[in-house]
Short mmCIF file of C-alpha atoms and ligand atoms in Angstrom, two decimals:
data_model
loop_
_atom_site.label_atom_id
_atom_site.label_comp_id
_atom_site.label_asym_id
_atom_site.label_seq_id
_atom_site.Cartn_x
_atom_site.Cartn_y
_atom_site.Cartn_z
CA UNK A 1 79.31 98.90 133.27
CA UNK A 2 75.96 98.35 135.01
CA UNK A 3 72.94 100.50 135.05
CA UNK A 4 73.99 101.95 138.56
CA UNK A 5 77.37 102.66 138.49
CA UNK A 6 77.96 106.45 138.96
CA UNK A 7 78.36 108.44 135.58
CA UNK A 8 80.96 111.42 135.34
CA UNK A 9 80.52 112.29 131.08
CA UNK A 10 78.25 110.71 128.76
CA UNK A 11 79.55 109.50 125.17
CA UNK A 12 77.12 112.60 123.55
CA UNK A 13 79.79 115.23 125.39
CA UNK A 14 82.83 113.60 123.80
CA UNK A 15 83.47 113.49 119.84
CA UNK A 16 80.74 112.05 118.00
CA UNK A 17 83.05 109.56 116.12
CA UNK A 18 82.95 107.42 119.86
CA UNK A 19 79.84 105.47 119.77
CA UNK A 20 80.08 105.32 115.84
CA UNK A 21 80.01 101.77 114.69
CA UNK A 22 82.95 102.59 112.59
CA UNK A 23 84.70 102.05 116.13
CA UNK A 24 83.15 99.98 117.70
CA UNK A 25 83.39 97.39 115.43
CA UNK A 26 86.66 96.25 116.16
CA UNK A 27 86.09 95.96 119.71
CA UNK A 28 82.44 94.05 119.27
CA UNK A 29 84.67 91.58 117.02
CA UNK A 30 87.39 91.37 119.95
CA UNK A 31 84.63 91.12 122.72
CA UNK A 32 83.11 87.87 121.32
CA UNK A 33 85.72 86.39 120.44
CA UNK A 34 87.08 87.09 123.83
CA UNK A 35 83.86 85.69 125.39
CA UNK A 36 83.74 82.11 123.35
CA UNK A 37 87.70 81.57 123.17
CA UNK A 38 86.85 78.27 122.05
CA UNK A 39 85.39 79.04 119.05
CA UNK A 40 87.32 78.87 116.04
CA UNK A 41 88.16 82.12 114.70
CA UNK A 42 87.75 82.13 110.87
CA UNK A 43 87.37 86.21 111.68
CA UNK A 44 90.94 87.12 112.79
CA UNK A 45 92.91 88.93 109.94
CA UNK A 46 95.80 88.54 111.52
CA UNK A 47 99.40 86.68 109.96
CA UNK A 48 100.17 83.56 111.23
CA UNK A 49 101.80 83.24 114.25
CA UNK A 50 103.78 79.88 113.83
CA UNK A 51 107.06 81.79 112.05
CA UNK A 52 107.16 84.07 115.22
CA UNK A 53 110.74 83.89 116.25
CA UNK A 54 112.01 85.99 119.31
CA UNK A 55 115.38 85.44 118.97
CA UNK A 56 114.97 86.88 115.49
CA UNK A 57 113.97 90.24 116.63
CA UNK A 58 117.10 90.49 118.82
CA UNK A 59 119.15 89.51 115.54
CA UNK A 60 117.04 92.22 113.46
CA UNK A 61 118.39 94.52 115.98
CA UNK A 62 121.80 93.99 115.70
CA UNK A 63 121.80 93.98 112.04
CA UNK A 64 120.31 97.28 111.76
CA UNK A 65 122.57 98.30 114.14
CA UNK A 66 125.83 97.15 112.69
CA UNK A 67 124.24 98.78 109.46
CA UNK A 68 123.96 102.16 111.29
CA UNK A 69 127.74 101.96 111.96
CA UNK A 70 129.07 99.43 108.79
CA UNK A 71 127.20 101.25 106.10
CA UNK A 72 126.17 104.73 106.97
CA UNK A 73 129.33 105.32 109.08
CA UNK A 74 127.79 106.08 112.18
CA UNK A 75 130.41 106.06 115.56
CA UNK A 76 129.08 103.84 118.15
CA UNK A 77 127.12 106.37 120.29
CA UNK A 78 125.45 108.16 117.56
CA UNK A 79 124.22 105.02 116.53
CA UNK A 80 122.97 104.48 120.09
CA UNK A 81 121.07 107.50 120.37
CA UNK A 82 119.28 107.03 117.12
CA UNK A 83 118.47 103.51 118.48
CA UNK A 84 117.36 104.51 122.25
CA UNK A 85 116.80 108.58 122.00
CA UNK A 86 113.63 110.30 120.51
CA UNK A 87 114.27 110.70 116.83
CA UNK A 88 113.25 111.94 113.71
CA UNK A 89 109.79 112.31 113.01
CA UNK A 90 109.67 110.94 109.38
CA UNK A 91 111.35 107.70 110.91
CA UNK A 92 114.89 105.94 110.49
CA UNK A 93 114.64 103.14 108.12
CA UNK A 94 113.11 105.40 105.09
CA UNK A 95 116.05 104.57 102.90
CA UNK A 96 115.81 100.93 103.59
CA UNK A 97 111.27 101.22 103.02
CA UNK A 98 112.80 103.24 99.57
CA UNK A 99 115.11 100.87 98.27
CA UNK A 100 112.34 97.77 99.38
CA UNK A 101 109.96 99.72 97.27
CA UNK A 102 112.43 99.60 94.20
CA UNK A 103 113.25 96.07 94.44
CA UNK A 104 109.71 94.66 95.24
CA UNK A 105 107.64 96.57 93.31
CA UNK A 106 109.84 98.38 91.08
CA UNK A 107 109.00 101.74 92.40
CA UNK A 108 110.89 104.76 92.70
CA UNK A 109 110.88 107.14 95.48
CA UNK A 110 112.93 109.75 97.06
CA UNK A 111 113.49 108.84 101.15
CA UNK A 112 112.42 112.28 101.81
CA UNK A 113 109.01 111.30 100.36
CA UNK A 114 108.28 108.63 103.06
CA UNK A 115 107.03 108.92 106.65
CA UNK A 116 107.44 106.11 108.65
CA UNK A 117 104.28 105.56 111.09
CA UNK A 118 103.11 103.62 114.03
CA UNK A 119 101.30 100.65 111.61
CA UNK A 120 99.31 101.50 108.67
CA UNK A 121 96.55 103.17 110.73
CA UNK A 122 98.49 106.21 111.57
CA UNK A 123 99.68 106.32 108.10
CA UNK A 124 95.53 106.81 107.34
CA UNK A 125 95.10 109.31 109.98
CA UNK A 126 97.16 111.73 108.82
CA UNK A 127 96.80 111.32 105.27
CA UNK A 128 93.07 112.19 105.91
CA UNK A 129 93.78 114.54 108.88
CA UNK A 130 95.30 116.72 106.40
CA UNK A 131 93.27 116.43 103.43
CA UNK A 132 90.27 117.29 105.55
CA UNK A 133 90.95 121.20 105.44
CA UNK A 134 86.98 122.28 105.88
CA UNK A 135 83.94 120.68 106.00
CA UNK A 136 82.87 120.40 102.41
CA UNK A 137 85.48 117.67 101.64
CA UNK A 138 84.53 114.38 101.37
CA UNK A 139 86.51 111.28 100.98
CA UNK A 140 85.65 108.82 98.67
CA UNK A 141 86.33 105.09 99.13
CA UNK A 142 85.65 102.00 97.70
CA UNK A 143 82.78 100.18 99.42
CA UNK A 144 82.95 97.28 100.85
CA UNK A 145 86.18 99.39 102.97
CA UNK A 146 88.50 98.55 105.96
CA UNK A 147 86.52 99.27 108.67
CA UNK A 148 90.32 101.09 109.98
CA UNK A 149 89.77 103.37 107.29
CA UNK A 150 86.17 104.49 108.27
CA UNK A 151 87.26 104.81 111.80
CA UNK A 152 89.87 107.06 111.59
CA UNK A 153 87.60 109.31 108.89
CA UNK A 154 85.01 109.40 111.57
CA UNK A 155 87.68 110.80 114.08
CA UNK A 156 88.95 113.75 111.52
CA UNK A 157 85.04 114.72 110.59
CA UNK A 158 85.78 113.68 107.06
CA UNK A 159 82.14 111.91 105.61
CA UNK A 160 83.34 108.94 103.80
CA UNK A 161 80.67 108.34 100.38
CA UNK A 162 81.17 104.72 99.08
CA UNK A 163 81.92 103.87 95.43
CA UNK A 164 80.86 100.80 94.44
CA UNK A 165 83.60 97.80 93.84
CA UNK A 166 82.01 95.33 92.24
CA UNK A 167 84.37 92.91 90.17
CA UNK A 168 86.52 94.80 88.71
CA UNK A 169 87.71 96.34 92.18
CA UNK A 170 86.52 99.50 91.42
CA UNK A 171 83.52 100.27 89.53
CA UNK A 172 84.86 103.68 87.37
CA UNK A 173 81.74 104.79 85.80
CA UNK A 174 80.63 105.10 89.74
CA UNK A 175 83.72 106.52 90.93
CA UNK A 176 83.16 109.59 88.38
CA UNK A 177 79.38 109.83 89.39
CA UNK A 178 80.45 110.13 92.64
CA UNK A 179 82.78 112.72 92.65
CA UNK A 180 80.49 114.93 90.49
CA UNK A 181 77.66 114.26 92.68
CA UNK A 182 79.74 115.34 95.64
CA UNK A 183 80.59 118.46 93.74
CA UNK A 184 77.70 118.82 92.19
CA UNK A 185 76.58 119.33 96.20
CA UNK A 186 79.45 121.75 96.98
CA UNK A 187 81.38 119.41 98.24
CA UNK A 188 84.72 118.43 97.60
CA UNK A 189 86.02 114.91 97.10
CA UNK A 190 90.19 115.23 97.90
CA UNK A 191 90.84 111.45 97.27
CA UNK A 192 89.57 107.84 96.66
CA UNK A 193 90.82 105.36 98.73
CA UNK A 194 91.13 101.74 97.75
CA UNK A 195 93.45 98.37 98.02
CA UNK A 196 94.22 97.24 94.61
CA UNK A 197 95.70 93.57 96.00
CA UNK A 198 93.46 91.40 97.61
CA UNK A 199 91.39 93.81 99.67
CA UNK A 200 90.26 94.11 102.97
CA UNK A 201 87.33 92.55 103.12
CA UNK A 202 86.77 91.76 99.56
CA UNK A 203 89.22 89.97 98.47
CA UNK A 204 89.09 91.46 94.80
CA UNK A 205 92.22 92.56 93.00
CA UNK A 206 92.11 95.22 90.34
CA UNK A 207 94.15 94.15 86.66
CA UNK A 208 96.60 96.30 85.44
CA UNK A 209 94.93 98.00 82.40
CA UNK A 210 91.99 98.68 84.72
CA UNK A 211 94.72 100.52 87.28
CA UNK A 212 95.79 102.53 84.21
CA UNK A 213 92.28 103.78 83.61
CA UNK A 214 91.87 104.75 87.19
CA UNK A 215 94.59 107.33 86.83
CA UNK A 216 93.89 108.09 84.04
CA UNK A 217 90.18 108.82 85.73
CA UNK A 218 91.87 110.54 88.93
CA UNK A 219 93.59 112.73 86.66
CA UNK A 220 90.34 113.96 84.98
CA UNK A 221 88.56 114.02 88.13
CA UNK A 222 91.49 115.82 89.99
CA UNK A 223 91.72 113.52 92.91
CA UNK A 224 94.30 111.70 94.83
CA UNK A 225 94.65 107.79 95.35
CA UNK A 226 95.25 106.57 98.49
CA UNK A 227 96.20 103.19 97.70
CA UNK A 228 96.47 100.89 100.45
CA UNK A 229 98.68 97.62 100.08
CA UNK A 230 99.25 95.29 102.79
CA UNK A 231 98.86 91.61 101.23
CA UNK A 232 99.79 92.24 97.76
CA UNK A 233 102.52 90.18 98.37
CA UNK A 234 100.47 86.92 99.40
CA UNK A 235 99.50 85.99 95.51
CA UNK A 236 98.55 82.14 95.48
CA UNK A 237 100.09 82.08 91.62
CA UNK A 238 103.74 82.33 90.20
CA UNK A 239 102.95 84.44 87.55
CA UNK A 240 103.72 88.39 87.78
CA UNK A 241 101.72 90.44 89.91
CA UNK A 242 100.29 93.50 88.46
CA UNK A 243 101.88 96.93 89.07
CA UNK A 244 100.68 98.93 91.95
CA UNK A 245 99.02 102.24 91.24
CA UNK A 246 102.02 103.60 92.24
CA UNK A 247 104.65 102.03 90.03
CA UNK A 248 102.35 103.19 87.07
CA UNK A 249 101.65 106.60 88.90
CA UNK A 250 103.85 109.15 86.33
CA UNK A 251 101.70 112.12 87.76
CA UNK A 252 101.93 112.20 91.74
CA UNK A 253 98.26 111.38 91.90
CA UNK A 254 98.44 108.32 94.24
CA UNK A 255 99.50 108.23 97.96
CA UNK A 256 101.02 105.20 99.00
CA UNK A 257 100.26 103.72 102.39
CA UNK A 258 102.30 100.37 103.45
CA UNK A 259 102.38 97.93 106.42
CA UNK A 260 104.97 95.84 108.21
CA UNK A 261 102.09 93.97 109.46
CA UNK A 262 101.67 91.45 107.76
CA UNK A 263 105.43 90.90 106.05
CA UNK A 264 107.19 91.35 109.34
CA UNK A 265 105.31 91.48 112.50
CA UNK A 266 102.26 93.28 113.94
CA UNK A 267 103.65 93.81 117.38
CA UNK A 268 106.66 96.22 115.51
CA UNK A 269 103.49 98.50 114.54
CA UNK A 270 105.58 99.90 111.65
CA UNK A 271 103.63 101.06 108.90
CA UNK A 272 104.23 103.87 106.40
CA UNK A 273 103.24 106.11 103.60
CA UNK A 274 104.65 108.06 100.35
CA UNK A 275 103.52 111.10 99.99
CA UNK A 276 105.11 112.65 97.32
CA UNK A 277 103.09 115.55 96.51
CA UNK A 278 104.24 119.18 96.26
CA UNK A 279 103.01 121.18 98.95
CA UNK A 280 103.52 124.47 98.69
CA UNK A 281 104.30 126.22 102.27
CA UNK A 282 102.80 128.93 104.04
CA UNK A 283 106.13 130.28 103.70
CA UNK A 284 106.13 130.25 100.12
CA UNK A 285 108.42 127.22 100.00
CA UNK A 286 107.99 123.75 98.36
CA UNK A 287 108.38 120.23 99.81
CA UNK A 288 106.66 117.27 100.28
CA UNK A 289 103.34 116.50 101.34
CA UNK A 290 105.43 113.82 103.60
CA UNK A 291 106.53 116.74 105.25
CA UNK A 292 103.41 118.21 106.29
CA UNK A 293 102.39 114.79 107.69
CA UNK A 294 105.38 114.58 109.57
CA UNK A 295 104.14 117.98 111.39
CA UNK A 296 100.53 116.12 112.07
CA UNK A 297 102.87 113.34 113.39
CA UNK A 298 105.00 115.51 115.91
CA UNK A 299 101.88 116.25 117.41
CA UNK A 300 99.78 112.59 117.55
CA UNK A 301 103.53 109.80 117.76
CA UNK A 302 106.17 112.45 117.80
CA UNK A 303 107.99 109.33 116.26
CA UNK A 304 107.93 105.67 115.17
CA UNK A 305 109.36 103.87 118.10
CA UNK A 306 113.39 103.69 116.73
CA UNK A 307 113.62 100.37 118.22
CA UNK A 308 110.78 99.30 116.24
CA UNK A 309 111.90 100.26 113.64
CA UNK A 310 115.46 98.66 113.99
CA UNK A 311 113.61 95.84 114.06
CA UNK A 312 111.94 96.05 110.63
CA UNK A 313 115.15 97.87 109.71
CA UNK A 314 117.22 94.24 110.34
CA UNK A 315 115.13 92.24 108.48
CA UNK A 316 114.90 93.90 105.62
CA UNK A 317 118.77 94.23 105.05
CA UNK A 318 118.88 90.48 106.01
CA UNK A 319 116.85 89.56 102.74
CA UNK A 320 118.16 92.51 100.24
CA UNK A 321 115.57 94.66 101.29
CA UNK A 322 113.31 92.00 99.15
CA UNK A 323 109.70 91.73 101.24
CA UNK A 324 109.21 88.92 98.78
CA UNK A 325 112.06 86.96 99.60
CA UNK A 326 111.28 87.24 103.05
CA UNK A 327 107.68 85.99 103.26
CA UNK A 328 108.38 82.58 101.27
CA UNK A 329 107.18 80.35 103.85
CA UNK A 330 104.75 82.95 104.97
CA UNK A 331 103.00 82.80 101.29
CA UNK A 332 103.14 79.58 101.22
CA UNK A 333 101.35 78.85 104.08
CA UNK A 334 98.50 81.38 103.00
CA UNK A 335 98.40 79.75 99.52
CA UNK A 336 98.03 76.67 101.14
CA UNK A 337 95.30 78.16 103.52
CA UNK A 338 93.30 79.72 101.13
CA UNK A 339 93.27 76.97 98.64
CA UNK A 340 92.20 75.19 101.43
CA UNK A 341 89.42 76.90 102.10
CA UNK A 342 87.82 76.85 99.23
CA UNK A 343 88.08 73.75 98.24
CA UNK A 344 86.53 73.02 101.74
CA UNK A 345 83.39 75.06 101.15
CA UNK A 346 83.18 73.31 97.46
CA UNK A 347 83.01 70.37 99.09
CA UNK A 348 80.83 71.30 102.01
CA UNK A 349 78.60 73.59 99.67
CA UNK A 350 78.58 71.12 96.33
CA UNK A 351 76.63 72.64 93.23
CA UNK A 352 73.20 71.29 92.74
CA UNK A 353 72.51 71.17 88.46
CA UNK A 354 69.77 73.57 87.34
CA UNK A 355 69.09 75.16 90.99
CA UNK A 356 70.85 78.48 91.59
CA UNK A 357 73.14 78.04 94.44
CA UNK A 358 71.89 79.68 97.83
CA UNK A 359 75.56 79.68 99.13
CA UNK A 360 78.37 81.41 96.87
CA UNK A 361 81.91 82.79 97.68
CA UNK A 362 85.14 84.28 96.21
CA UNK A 363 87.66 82.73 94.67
CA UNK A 364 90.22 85.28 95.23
CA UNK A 365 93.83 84.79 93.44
CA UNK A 366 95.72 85.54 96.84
CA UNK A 367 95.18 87.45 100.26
CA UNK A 368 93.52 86.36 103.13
CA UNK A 369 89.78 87.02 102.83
CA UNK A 370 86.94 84.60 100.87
CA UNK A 371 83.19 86.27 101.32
CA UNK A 372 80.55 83.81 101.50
CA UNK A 373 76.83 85.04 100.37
CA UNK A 374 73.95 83.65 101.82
CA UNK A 375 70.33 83.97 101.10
CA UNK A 376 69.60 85.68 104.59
CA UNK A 377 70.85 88.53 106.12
CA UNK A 378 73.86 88.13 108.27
CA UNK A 379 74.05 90.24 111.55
CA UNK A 380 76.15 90.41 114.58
CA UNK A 381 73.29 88.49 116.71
CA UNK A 382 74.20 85.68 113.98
CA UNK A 383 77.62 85.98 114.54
CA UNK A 384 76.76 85.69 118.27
CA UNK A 385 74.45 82.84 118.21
CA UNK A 386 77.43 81.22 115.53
CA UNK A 387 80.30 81.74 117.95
CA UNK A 388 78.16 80.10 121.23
CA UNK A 389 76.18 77.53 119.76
CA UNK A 390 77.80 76.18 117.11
CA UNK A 391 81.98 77.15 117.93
CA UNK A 392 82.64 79.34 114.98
CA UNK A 393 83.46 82.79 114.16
CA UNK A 394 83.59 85.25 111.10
CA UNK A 395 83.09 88.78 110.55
CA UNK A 396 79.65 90.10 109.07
CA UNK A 397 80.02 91.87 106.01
CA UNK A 398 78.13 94.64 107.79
CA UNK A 399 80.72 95.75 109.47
CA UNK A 400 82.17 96.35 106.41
CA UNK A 401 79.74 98.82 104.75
CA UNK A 402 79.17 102.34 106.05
CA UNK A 403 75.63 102.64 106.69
CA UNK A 404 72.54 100.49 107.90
CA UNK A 405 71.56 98.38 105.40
CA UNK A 406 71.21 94.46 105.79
CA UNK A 407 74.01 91.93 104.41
CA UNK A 408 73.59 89.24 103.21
CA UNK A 409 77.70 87.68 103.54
CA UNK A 410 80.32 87.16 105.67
CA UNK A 411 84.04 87.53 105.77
CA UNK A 412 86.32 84.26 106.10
CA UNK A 413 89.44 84.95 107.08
CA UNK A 414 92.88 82.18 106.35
CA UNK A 415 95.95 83.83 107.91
CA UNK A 416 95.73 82.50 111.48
CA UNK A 417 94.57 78.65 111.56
CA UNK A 418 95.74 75.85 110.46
CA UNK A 419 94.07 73.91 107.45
CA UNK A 420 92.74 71.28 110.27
CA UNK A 421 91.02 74.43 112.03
CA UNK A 422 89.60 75.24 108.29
CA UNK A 423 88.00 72.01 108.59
CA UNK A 424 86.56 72.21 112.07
CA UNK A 425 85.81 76.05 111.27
CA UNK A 426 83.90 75.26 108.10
CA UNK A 427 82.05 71.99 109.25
CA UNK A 428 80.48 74.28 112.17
CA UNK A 429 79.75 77.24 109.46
CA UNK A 430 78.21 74.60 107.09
CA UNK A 431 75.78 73.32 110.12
CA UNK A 432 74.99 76.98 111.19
CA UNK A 433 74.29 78.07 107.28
CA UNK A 434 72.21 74.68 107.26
CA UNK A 435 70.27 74.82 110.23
CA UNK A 436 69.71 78.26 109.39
CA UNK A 437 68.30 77.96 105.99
CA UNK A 438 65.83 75.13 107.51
CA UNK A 439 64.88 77.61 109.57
CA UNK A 440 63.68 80.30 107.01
CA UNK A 441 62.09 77.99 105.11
CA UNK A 442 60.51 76.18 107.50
C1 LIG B 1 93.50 97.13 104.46
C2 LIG B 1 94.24 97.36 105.72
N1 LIG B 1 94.87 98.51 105.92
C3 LIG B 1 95.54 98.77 107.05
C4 LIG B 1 95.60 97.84 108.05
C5 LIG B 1 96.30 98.20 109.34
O1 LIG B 1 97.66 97.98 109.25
P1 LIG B 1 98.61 98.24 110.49
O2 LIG B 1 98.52 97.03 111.37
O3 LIG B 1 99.96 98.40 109.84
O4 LIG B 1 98.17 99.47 111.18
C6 LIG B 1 94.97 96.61 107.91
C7 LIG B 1 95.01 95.62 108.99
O5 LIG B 1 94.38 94.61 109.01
C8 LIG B 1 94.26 96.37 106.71
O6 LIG B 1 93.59 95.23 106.49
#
């Protein structure tokens, strides 16, 4: 837009969340990469693209399909209209996202407890769109935090106050001093969200005793969990993964959100969350807090396109409703990646005896995200200068943290190149972190 095009509204009249770097983050990402598309993109967190099967999607369809009819006895037409008509707003495939749940991560819930949702992001939106009942509540969130998850705070007025991570994944004596600092300022902290597996942009897990005293913590504290899950499958080692929060939640404390993302396919935008909660109704009556999302949802989706869902639907009957079994190659290649990755930067970055290294990174156990710290703060006019004069990109940390302050890392992303663009991507990074680094001290 230039300076002289006519204006009709200014961004002040509209909701204050628009203008909020919470949102406009994704789109400043999008824009450069957009404007040097010959960069390589160690930024994207997107899966890789090279299973991405057309035909498949058509098969998917046919399988959930013949399911509709074969195993739940639909005739013909009613299986048609719940295919191609408007449907029911808490989704279709809720018994198949149930019994996936029991046989990937040994969890138990009732169907009636899940809401199927366009991706992951809606699932957020109306988790907090209904905890945010007035304006003293507060979420809480582990800090660094998808930048998704800050967005869609902003647009339900809910302040988000960070918790600190650290390496344990969540820092507990924190989390407590939080939430009695937010009372302590008549406010009221409803939940704490976090990702257990691999997080977004961390790459930290939490271990399984460490899960057990959160509860145990969000049952003192009286607050919810909204644990958020989408690459706990992508674990680079054999052994057993930990238990989510919600496989060791005995208590209804933790809200589950899921994604077909990254274990099926983006372009589905299927996502979910259990909420099973008791809620009790104006009417007097009890249910689940999946039903009162499914009211927010009439009124933002109305439903989860059917078709869509068929889609996810299909492949998860054609693999036993096993997520795992499913994304075999798709691990692999991840493993791969990120193993990659970091052996790249040990090589590029090699450790110098008695001199404290100036560049340092994660060696996460799975996902797709390695942060790299550097001994000078890392901006978006880096990232700028990075993508046009040297051919790389990455994602500031910044972006990452919800207020002002500088960063000194970067996010390094492994799902969507190939190990030869890790080299390229990293050779470039190393000559930018080089060059840079001259710079200061020179
Ligand atoms: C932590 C986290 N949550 C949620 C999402 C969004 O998932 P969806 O694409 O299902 O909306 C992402 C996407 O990158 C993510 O990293």
């Amino acid at each position: 837009m230039s300076a002289a095009e006519p204006v009709d509204l200014t961004v002040a009249d509209l909701h204050p969340a628009l203008g909020d770097p919470a949102l406009t983050s994704m789109n400043f990402l999008n824009e450069v990469s957009e404007r040097y598309p010959a960069a390589v993109s160690l930024a994207a967190g997107r899966p890789y693209e090279e299973y991405f099967d057309l035909a498949a999607v058509h098969r998917h369809l046919d399988t959930f399909h013949r399911h509709l009819v074969d195993d739940l006895g639909h005739r013909p037409e009613q299986a048609r209209r719940l295919l191609l008509q408007y449907g029911r707003t808490k989704g279709i495939v809720h018994h198949l996202i149930a019994r996936n749940l029991a046989v990937d991560e040994g969890i138990t819930v009732d169907p009636e407890d899940v809401v199927v949702t366009v991706g992951c992001q809606e699932a957020m939106f109306l988790v907090l769109r209904a905890l945010r009942a007035g304006p003293m509540d507060v979420l809480l969130a582990v800090a660094p935090t998808y930048v998704g998850l800050t967005g869609a705070a902003r647009l339900v007025d809910l302040p988000v106050w960070p918790v600190a991570g650290g390496s344990s994944g969540v820092d507990l004596a924190d989390l407590a001093a939080q939430a009695r600092r937010a009372r302590a300022a008549g406010l009221r902290p409803r939940a704490c969200y976090l990702m257990p597996d691999f997080a977004n942009p961390s790459g930290v897990s939490i271990d399984t005793a460490h899960r057990r005293r959160l509860l145990d913590l969000a049952v003192e504290e009286d607050l919810l969990l909204l644990e958020d899950n989408p690459y706990g499958l992508f674990h680079l080692d054999d052994g057993p993964r930990p238990p989510t929060l919600k496989a060791l939640d005995t208590g209804r404390r933790v809200v589950y959100l899921g994604s077909f993302a990254k274990t099926v396919l983006p372009g589905a935008r299927v996502g979910y969350v259990v909420a099973d909660q008791r809620v009790a109704g104006a009417d007097g009556r009890v249910g689940p807090l999946a039903d009162q999302l499914a009211m927010i949802k009439s009124m933002v989706t109305v439903n989860t396109s059917p078709i869509a869902q068929a889609v996810i639907g299909g492949r998860l009957l054609e693999h036993g409703c096993s997520l795992v079994a499913a994304n075999i190659r798709e691990r692999a290649a991840y493993t791969r990646n990120l193993r990659h990755l970091v052996a790249g930067l040990t090589r590029r970055f090699p450790a110098v005896p008695d001199r404290p290294a100036a560049v340092r990174w994660t060696v996460p156990a799975g996902g797709f995200f390695v942060v790299v710290t550097v001994p000078f703060p890392v901006d978006d006019a880096l990232l700028d200068r990075s993508a046009r004069d040297y051919g790389v990109l990455w994602t500031p940390m910044a972006h990452f943290y919800d207020d002002t302050a500088p960063v000194r890392a970067l996010r390094l992303s492994v799902s969507a190149v190939t190990p030869e663009q890790i080299d390229v991507g990293l050779d470039r990074l190393a000559e930018l972190i080089t060059d840079e680094l001259a710079r200061r001290a020179g």
